[in-house]
Coordinates of C-alpha atoms and ligand atoms in Angstrom, one line a residue:
M1 CA 0.0 -0.1 0.1
S2 CA 1.4 3.6 -0.9
K3 CA 1.4 6.1 1.9
S4 CA -2.0 8.0 2.2
I5 CA -2.2 11.7 1.8
Q6 CA -3.6 13.8 4.8
A7 CA -5.5 17.0 5.0
I8 CA -3.5 20.2 5.3
R9 CA -2.8 21.2 8.8
G10 CA -5.3 23.5 10.2
M11 CA -8.0 22.5 7.5
N12 CA -10.6 20.3 8.8
D13 CA -13.2 17.9 7.2
V14 CA -16.6 18.1 8.6
L15 CA -18.1 14.7 8.7
P16 CA -21.7 13.4 8.4
A17 CA -21.8 13.0 12.3
D18 CA -21.3 16.5 12.6
S19 CA -22.7 18.2 9.4
A20 CA -26.4 18.3 10.9
L21 CA -24.9 20.9 13.6
W22 CA -23.0 22.8 10.9
R23 CA -26.3 23.1 8.9
H24 CA -28.2 24.0 11.7
V25 CA -25.9 26.9 12.5
F26 CA -26.0 28.0 8.8
N27 CA -29.8 27.8 8.5
T28 CA -30.6 29.4 11.8
A29 CA -28.4 32.3 10.9
A30 CA -30.0 32.8 7.4
E31 CA -33.3 32.8 9.3
V32 CA -32.5 35.3 11.6
F33 CA -30.7 37.5 9.3
G34 CA -33.4 37.2 6.9
A35 CA -35.8 38.3 9.8
Y36 CA -33.9 41.7 9.9
G37 CA -34.2 42.4 6.3
Y38 CA -30.6 41.3 5.4
G39 CA -30.1 40.0 2.0
E40 CA -27.4 37.3 1.6
I41 CA -24.4 38.3 -0.8
R42 CA -22.1 35.5 -2.0
L43 CA -18.6 36.3 -2.8
P44 CA -15.5 34.8 -4.2
I45 CA -13.1 33.0 -2.0
V46 CA -10.2 34.4 -3.9
E47 CA -9.5 38.2 -4.5
R48 CA -6.7 40.4 -5.3
T49 CA -4.0 40.5 -2.5
E50 CA -4.1 44.3 -2.8
L51 CA -7.7 44.4 -1.8
F52 CA -6.8 42.7 1.5
K53 CA -3.6 45.1 2.0
R54 CA -5.7 48.1 1.6
A55 CA -8.8 47.1 3.4
V56 CA -7.4 45.3 6.5
G57 CA -4.1 47.2 6.7
E58 CA -0.6 46.5 5.8
V59 CA 0.9 46.4 9.4
T60 CA -1.8 44.1 10.7
D61 CA -1.3 40.3 11.6
V62 CA -3.8 39.1 9.2
V63 CA -1.8 40.8 6.3
E64 CA 1.7 40.8 7.6
K65 CA 1.7 37.1 8.6
E66 CA -1.5 35.1 8.1
M67 CA -2.3 35.6 4.6
Y68 CA -2.3 32.7 1.8
A69 CA -1.1 35.0 -0.8
F70 CA 0.6 33.9 -4.1
A71 CA 1.0 34.6 -7.7
D72 CA -1.5 32.7 -10.0
R73 CA -0.4 31.0 -13.4
G74 CA -0.9 34.6 -15.2
G75 CA 1.3 36.4 -12.7
E76 CA -1.5 38.1 -10.9
E77 CA -1.1 38.8 -6.9
I78 CA -3.9 37.0 -5.5
A79 CA -5.0 35.6 -1.9
L80 CA -7.7 33.5 -0.2
R81 CA -9.8 35.8 2.1
P82 CA -8.7 36.0 5.4
E83 CA -12.1 37.9 6.0
G84 CA -15.2 38.9 4.4
T85 CA -15.6 42.5 4.9
A86 CA -13.1 43.4 2.1
G87 CA -14.8 41.5 -0.5
C88 CA -18.2 42.9 0.6
V89 CA -17.2 46.5 0.2
R90 CA -15.4 45.8 -3.1
A91 CA -18.6 44.1 -4.6
G92 CA -20.8 47.1 -3.1
I93 CA -18.7 49.3 -4.9
E94 CA -18.2 47.5 -8.1
H95 CA -22.0 47.0 -8.4
G96 CA -23.0 50.6 -7.3
L97 CA -24.9 49.1 -4.4
L98 CA -23.5 51.5 -1.8
H99 CA -23.8 54.9 -3.3
N100 CA -26.5 56.7 -1.3
Q101 CA -28.0 53.6 -0.4
Q102 CA -28.8 51.7 2.4
Q103 CA -28.0 48.1 2.3
R104 CA -28.0 45.1 4.6
F105 CA -26.1 42.2 3.6
W106 CA -25.0 38.8 5.2
Y107 CA -22.6 36.2 4.2
A108 CA -21.3 32.8 5.2
G109 CA -18.3 30.8 4.0
P110 CA -14.8 29.8 4.5
M111 CA -11.8 32.1 5.4
F112 CA -8.2 31.4 5.5
R113 CA -5.2 32.5 7.9
Y114 CA -2.0 31.2 8.3
E115 CA -2.1 30.8 12.0
R116 CA -0.9 28.1 14.6
P117 CA -3.8 25.6 14.7
Q118 CA -5.1 24.9 18.1
A119 CA -8.7 24.1 19.6
G120 CA -10.8 26.9 18.1
R121 CA -8.2 28.2 15.8
Y122 CA -7.7 26.8 12.2
R123 CA -6.1 27.8 9.0
Q124 CA -9.4 27.3 7.3
F125 CA -12.1 28.5 9.3
H126 CA -15.8 29.6 8.6
Q127 CA -17.4 33.0 9.4
I128 CA -21.1 34.3 9.1
G129 CA -21.2 37.8 9.2
V130 CA -23.3 40.9 8.4
E131 CA -22.6 44.2 7.0
A132 CA -24.9 47.2 7.1
Y133 CA -24.1 50.4 4.6
G134 CA -25.2 53.9 4.4
M135 CA -26.5 54.4 8.0
A136 CA -24.3 56.6 10.3
G137 CA -26.3 56.5 13.6
P138 CA -26.0 54.1 16.6
D139 CA -29.5 52.6 15.9
V140 CA -27.9 50.4 13.3
D141 CA -25.1 49.4 15.6
V142 CA -27.8 48.4 18.1
E143 CA -29.6 46.4 15.4
V144 CA -26.5 44.3 14.5
I145 CA -26.0 43.5 18.1
A146 CA -29.9 42.7 18.5
L147 CA -29.5 40.5 15.4
S148 CA -26.6 38.7 16.7
A149 CA -28.0 38.3 20.3
R150 CA -31.2 36.7 18.7
L151 CA -28.9 34.2 16.7
F152 CA -27.2 33.2 19.8
K153 CA -30.4 33.0 21.7
R154 CA -31.9 30.9 19.0
L155 CA -28.8 28.6 19.1
G156 CA -29.6 28.1 22.9
F157 CA -26.5 30.0 24.2
R158 CA -26.9 31.3 27.6
D159 CA -23.7 32.5 28.9
L160 CA -22.3 34.9 26.6
T161 CA -21.0 38.1 27.5
L162 CA -21.0 41.4 25.0
E163 CA -18.2 43.6 25.5
I164 CA -18.2 46.9 23.7
N165 CA -15.5 49.8 23.4
S166 CA -15.5 53.0 21.1
L167 CA -12.2 53.5 19.0
G168 CA -13.3 56.9 18.2
G169 CA -12.8 58.7 14.7
K170 CA -9.3 59.2 13.0
E171 CA -8.0 62.2 14.9
A172 CA -9.1 60.9 18.3
R173 CA -7.3 57.6 17.8
A174 CA -4.1 59.4 16.4
A175 CA -4.0 61.4 19.6
Y176 CA -4.7 58.4 21.7
R177 CA -2.0 56.3 19.8
A178 CA 0.7 59.1 20.5
A179 CA -0.2 58.9 24.1
L180 CA -0.1 55.2 24.5
V181 CA 3.1 54.8 22.5
A182 CA 4.5 57.4 25.1
F183 CA 3.3 55.3 28.0
L184 CA 4.4 52.1 26.5
E185 CA 7.9 53.4 25.8
R186 CA 8.6 54.1 29.4
H187 CA 7.7 50.4 30.1
E188 CA 9.2 49.0 26.9
A189 CA 11.8 47.0 28.8
S190 CA 9.1 44.8 30.5
L191 CA 6.8 44.3 27.5
D192 CA 6.7 40.8 25.7
E193 CA 8.6 40.4 22.4
D194 CA 5.3 40.6 20.4
S195 CA 4.2 43.9 22.2
K196 CA 7.5 45.4 21.7
R197 CA 7.3 44.8 18.0
R198 CA 3.6 45.9 17.8
L199 CA 4.5 49.3 20.0
H200 CA 5.6 51.0 16.9
S201 CA 3.7 49.2 14.1
N202 CA 0.3 48.7 15.5
P203 CA 0.3 49.9 19.2
L204 CA -3.4 49.5 20.1
R205 CA -3.0 45.9 19.7
V206 CA -0.6 45.8 22.7
L207 CA -4.0 46.7 24.7
D208 CA -5.3 43.2 23.9
S209 CA -2.0 41.2 24.7
K210 CA -2.9 38.0 26.4
V211 CA 0.4 38.0 28.1
P212 CA -0.1 38.4 31.8
T213 CA 3.0 40.9 32.6
T214 CA 1.9 42.9 29.6
Q215 CA -1.8 43.0 30.9
A216 CA -0.6 44.4 34.1
I217 CA 1.3 47.2 32.4
V218 CA -1.6 47.8 30.1
S219 CA -4.0 48.1 33.0
E220 CA -2.4 51.4 34.1
A221 CA -2.2 52.8 30.3
P222 CA -4.2 55.9 29.1
K223 CA -7.8 55.0 28.2
L224 CA -9.1 55.6 24.7
L225 CA -12.5 56.7 25.9
D226 CA -10.8 59.5 27.5
Y227 CA -9.7 60.7 24.2
L228 CA -13.0 60.6 22.2
E229 CA -14.2 63.5 20.3
A230 CA -17.9 64.7 20.8
D231 CA -19.3 63.1 17.8
S232 CA -18.0 59.5 18.9
L233 CA -18.8 60.1 22.3
S234 CA -22.5 60.9 21.5
H235 CA -22.5 57.9 19.4
F236 CA -21.2 55.6 22.3
E237 CA -23.9 57.1 24.5
G238 CA -26.7 56.4 21.9
F239 CA -25.2 52.9 21.4
Q240 CA -25.4 52.1 25.0
Q241 CA -28.9 53.6 25.3
G242 CA -30.1 51.5 22.5
L243 CA -28.8 48.4 24.1
A244 CA -30.3 49.1 27.6
D245 CA -34.0 50.0 25.6
L246 CA -33.7 46.3 24.4
G247 CA -32.6 44.8 27.7
I248 CA -29.3 43.7 26.1
G249 CA -26.5 43.5 28.8
Y250 CA -23.0 44.8 28.1
V251 CA -19.8 45.5 29.7
V252 CA -17.5 48.4 28.6
N253 CA -14.0 47.1 28.0
T254 CA -11.5 49.9 27.6
R255 CA -8.9 47.7 26.2
L256 CA -11.1 46.0 23.5
V257 CA -9.6 46.9 20.1
R258 CA -9.8 45.0 16.8
G259 CA -7.1 43.1 14.8
L260 CA -8.2 44.9 11.7
D261 CA -7.2 48.5 10.8
Y262 CA -10.5 49.5 9.4
Y263 CA -12.7 50.0 12.6
T264 CA -13.9 53.2 14.0
K265 CA -16.4 54.1 16.7
G266 CA -18.1 51.3 18.2
V267 CA -16.6 48.0 18.5
F268 CA -17.8 44.6 20.0
E269 CA -17.0 41.2 20.9
W270 CA -19.4 38.5 22.0
T271 CA -17.1 36.2 24.4
T272 CA -17.5 33.0 26.4
R273 CA -15.4 31.3 29.1
Q274 CA -16.4 28.0 28.0
L275 CA -13.7 27.6 25.0
G276 CA -10.6 28.5 26.9
A277 CA -8.3 31.2 25.0
Q278 CA -10.3 31.3 21.9
G279 CA -13.2 32.6 23.7
T280 CA -14.4 35.2 21.1
V281 CA -17.3 33.9 19.1
C282 CA -18.2 37.0 17.3
A283 CA -16.4 40.3 16.9
G284 CA -17.3 43.4 14.8
G285 CA -18.0 47.1 14.8
R286 CA -18.1 50.3 12.9
Y287 CA -15.9 51.2 10.0
D288 CA -17.0 54.3 8.5
G289 CA -14.0 55.2 6.7
L290 CA -13.4 52.0 4.8
V291 CA -15.7 52.5 1.8
E292 CA -14.3 55.8 0.9
Q293 CA -10.6 54.4 1.3
M294 CA -11.6 51.5 -1.1
G295 CA -12.7 53.9 -3.8
G296 CA -16.1 54.3 -2.9
A297 CA -18.3 57.3 -2.1
P298 CA -18.1 58.2 1.6
T299 CA -20.3 55.4 3.2
P300 CA -20.6 54.8 7.0
A301 CA -20.8 50.9 7.9
V302 CA -21.1 48.6 10.5
G303 CA -20.7 44.5 10.7
F304 CA -19.5 41.9 12.5
G305 CA -18.3 38.1 11.8
A306 CA -18.7 35.3 13.8
G307 CA -16.7 32.3 14.1
V308 CA -18.7 29.0 13.1
E309 CA -16.3 26.5 14.5
R310 CA -16.2 28.3 17.4
L311 CA -20.1 28.5 17.7
I312 CA -20.2 24.7 16.9
L313 CA -17.9 23.9 19.8
L314 CA -19.9 25.8 22.0
L315 CA -23.2 23.9 21.0
Q316 CA -21.2 20.7 21.6
A317 CA -20.0 22.0 24.9
Q318 CA -23.6 22.6 25.9
A319 CA -24.4 19.1 24.7
V320 CA -27.1 20.2 22.1
N321 CA -28.6 17.4 20.5
L322 CA -30.2 17.5 17.0
P323 CA -32.2 14.9 15.4
S324 CA -29.8 12.6 13.5
A325 CA -29.9 12.8 9.7
G326 CA -29.2 9.0 9.3
S327 CA -31.7 6.8 7.5
Q328 CA -35.2 6.1 9.0
V329 CA -35.9 3.0 6.8
Y330 CA -33.6 0.2 5.5
F331 CA -34.9 -1.9 2.5
C332 CA -33.7 -5.4 2.5
T333 CA -34.2 -7.6 -0.6
L334 CA -33.6 -11.3 -1.2
G335 CA -33.4 -12.5 -4.8
E336 CA -33.0 -10.7 -8.0
A337 CA -36.8 -10.4 -8.9
A338 CA -37.5 -8.8 -5.3
E339 CA -34.4 -6.6 -5.8
R340 CA -35.5 -5.1 -9.0
E341 CA -39.1 -4.5 -7.6
A342 CA -37.5 -2.8 -4.4
R343 CA -35.6 -0.5 -6.7
K344 CA -38.8 1.0 -8.2
L345 CA -40.5 0.8 -5.0
A346 CA -37.8 2.7 -3.1
E347 CA -38.3 5.4 -6.1
T348 CA -42.1 5.4 -5.6
L349 CA -41.7 5.9 -1.8
R350 CA -39.0 8.8 -2.0
E351 CA -41.4 10.3 -4.4
Q352 CA -44.4 10.0 -2.7
L353 CA -43.0 10.9 0.8
P354 CA -40.6 13.7 0.7
G355 CA -38.5 14.1 3.6
L356 CA -38.5 10.1 4.1
R357 CA -34.7 8.9 4.4
L358 CA -34.6 5.5 2.9
V359 CA -31.6 3.2 2.3
L360 CA -31.8 0.6 -0.2
N361 CA -29.8 -2.4 0.4
A362 CA -26.9 -2.8 -2.3
G363 CA -24.5 -5.6 -3.0
G364 CA -26.8 -8.4 -1.8
G365 CA -25.9 -10.7 1.1
K366 CA -27.9 -13.0 3.4
L367 CA -30.8 -11.2 5.5
K368 CA -28.9 -11.3 8.6
S369 CA -25.8 -9.4 7.1
Q370 CA -28.4 -6.9 5.5
L371 CA -30.2 -6.4 8.7
G372 CA -27.0 -5.6 10.3
R373 CA -26.3 -2.7 7.8
A374 CA -29.8 -1.6 8.4
D375 CA -28.9 -1.6 12.1
K376 CA -25.8 0.7 11.5
S377 CA -27.4 2.8 9.3
G378 CA -29.5 4.0 12.3
A379 CA -33.0 3.3 10.6
S380 CA -35.7 2.4 12.8
L381 CA -37.5 0.3 10.5
A382 CA -36.4 -2.5 8.0
L383 CA -38.4 -3.3 5.2
V384 CA -37.9 -6.8 3.7
L385 CA -39.0 -8.2 0.3
G386 CA -38.4 -11.6 -0.8
E387 CA -39.4 -14.1 -3.5
A388 CA -42.3 -15.2 -1.3
E389 CA -43.4 -11.6 -0.2
L390 CA -43.4 -10.5 -3.8
A391 CA -45.5 -13.4 -4.8
R392 CA -48.1 -12.3 -2.3
G393 CA -47.9 -8.8 -3.3
A394 CA -46.5 -7.6 0.2
V395 CA -43.4 -6.6 2.3
Q396 CA -42.4 -7.2 5.8
V397 CA -41.9 -4.6 8.2
K398 CA -39.3 -5.1 11.1
S399 CA -38.9 -2.7 14.0
L400 CA -35.3 -2.1 14.8
R401 CA -35.4 -0.2 17.8
Q402 CA -38.5 -1.6 19.7
S403 CA -39.4 -5.2 20.4
L404 CA -42.6 -5.1 18.3
P405 CA -43.8 -8.2 16.4
D406 CA -43.1 -8.2 12.5
Q407 CA -46.0 -7.0 10.4
E408 CA -46.7 -7.5 6.9
L409 CA -48.1 -4.7 4.6
A410 CA -49.5 -5.0 1.0
L411 CA -47.3 -3.4 -1.3
S412 CA -50.2 -1.1 -2.6
E413 CA -50.8 0.4 0.9
L414 CA -47.1 0.9 1.8
V415 CA -47.2 4.6 0.6
A416 CA -50.0 5.3 2.9
R417 CA -49.1 3.2 6.0
L418 CA -45.3 3.9 6.3
P419 CA -45.4 7.5 7.9
G420 CA -47.7 6.1 10.5
L421 CA -45.0 3.4 11.6
L422 CA -42.0 5.7 12.0
P423 CA -41.3 7.5 15.0
A424 CA -42.3 11.1 15.3
A425 CA -39.2 13.3 14.2
Ligands
ATP501 P1 -8.6 36.3 17.5 O1 -8.4 37.4 18.4 O2 -9.3 35.1 18.3 O3 -7.6 36.0 16.6 P2 -9.5 38.1 15.5 O4 -9.6 39.4 16.3 O5 -8.4 37.7 14.5 O6 -9.8 36.9 16.5 P3 -11.7 38.6 13.6 O7 -10.7 38.7 12.3 O8 -12.4 39.6 14.2 O9 -10.9 37.7 14.6 O10 -12.7 37.4 13.2 C1 -14.0 37.3 13.9 C2 -14.2 36.0 14.4 O11 -14.0 34.9 13.4 C3 -13.3 35.8 15.8 O12 -14.2 36.4 16.8 C4 -13.4 34.4 15.8 O13 -14.7 33.7 16.3 C5 -13.4 33.9 14.3 N1 -11.9 33.5 14.0 C6 -11.0 34.2 13.5 N2 -9.8 33.7 13.2 C7 -10.1 32.6 13.6 C8 -9.4 31.2 13.3 N3 -8.1 31.2 12.7 N4 -10.0 29.9 13.5 C9 -11.3 29.9 13.8 N5 -12.0 31.1 14.0 C10 -11.4 32.3 13.8
MG502 MG1 -6.6 36.8 14.9

């Protein structure tokens, strides 16, 4: 045997046992987003590398260290998308959807970042997200939070914390950045290596360092909220008022920053303690400058991305069980004539009973081994059609999960009677 080929590190298969959970998350998200009038936008997974450099920022970890970027066969510099917002803005501008218009979009799909794989952190991961364009007021920030809260409630999560902060506008942030750099320089010797590097490239990121010694220093640092200009302050107040009106609890975390450069004003994260270090399940905020920076007309915007793998881990941690999507009925056949008849009958059943999950035995075998396959398939009923049954125009029904006597049904009444014999879903 030759050596088998394995999946790339950090890129996972989702096997049938878990895919029901995945579908549940995507379907629930689509329903909730639709309930707020958001329309799905489907975007390419590959874009020009330049798009992410300009949107996400040259000196961010995502662009500097994590991007899957390469030249294609024509020499074009392209990248697998590391996040969804850049492509959404690009498409919005390209199709003229953003100019003087209000737009509400949602998207879902794989993202790629060359990170160190660990629980809750992968190289191919999935995000579901929303973006709202053309609305400057805090009412829309509140709307996207309400929508995310509803999604998490529908998924059954009870212990999520909403953390919010405001990053202010460009000028406030520049003033704060200067003050922060001055403060951090005084403590430079005690900072961890990553933070020393970020001190000059992306100093705000030092604020959310996970290194305890750096955290201790940072807790004494100047606070962004003290630097906010009047406009950002009133926006932040409106944001908090709106959350309070809807009874959505939150904590202000003055050290909350985002890893992508485009954020302004309100930012937020939904976090859990149940997933260890990878506790942020959803993150987002306002990015009023990005559309213009990407070549569109000035357009305010707000959005978030939620990590699907982390949502799934949380569902599993909370032991959320879904009805299995295995088979309900396994059709055993004995003899060639019965097998041919059963193949037609199976098609009729699937045609007449939409939603029925029926596996038709393939590859022959003795009844015993067919019933073994039936058991493995998860079916609750086995149908058995042999030469004798065929001659009588009947089929045997065996209950696989309950100790009920076998019964015989006329082939002609099978469509009508079968649903009544299956356990309620
Ligand atoms: P982190 O601080 O965890 O690296 P981030 O700030 O890089 O997160 P965003 O770019 O804001 O994350 O992405 C939004 C969400 O997508 C995150 O909150 C997380 O749930 C999920 N996410 C981000 N990177 C990964 C990854 N490598 N693997 C799995 N999920 C991820
Ligand atoms: Mg990251």
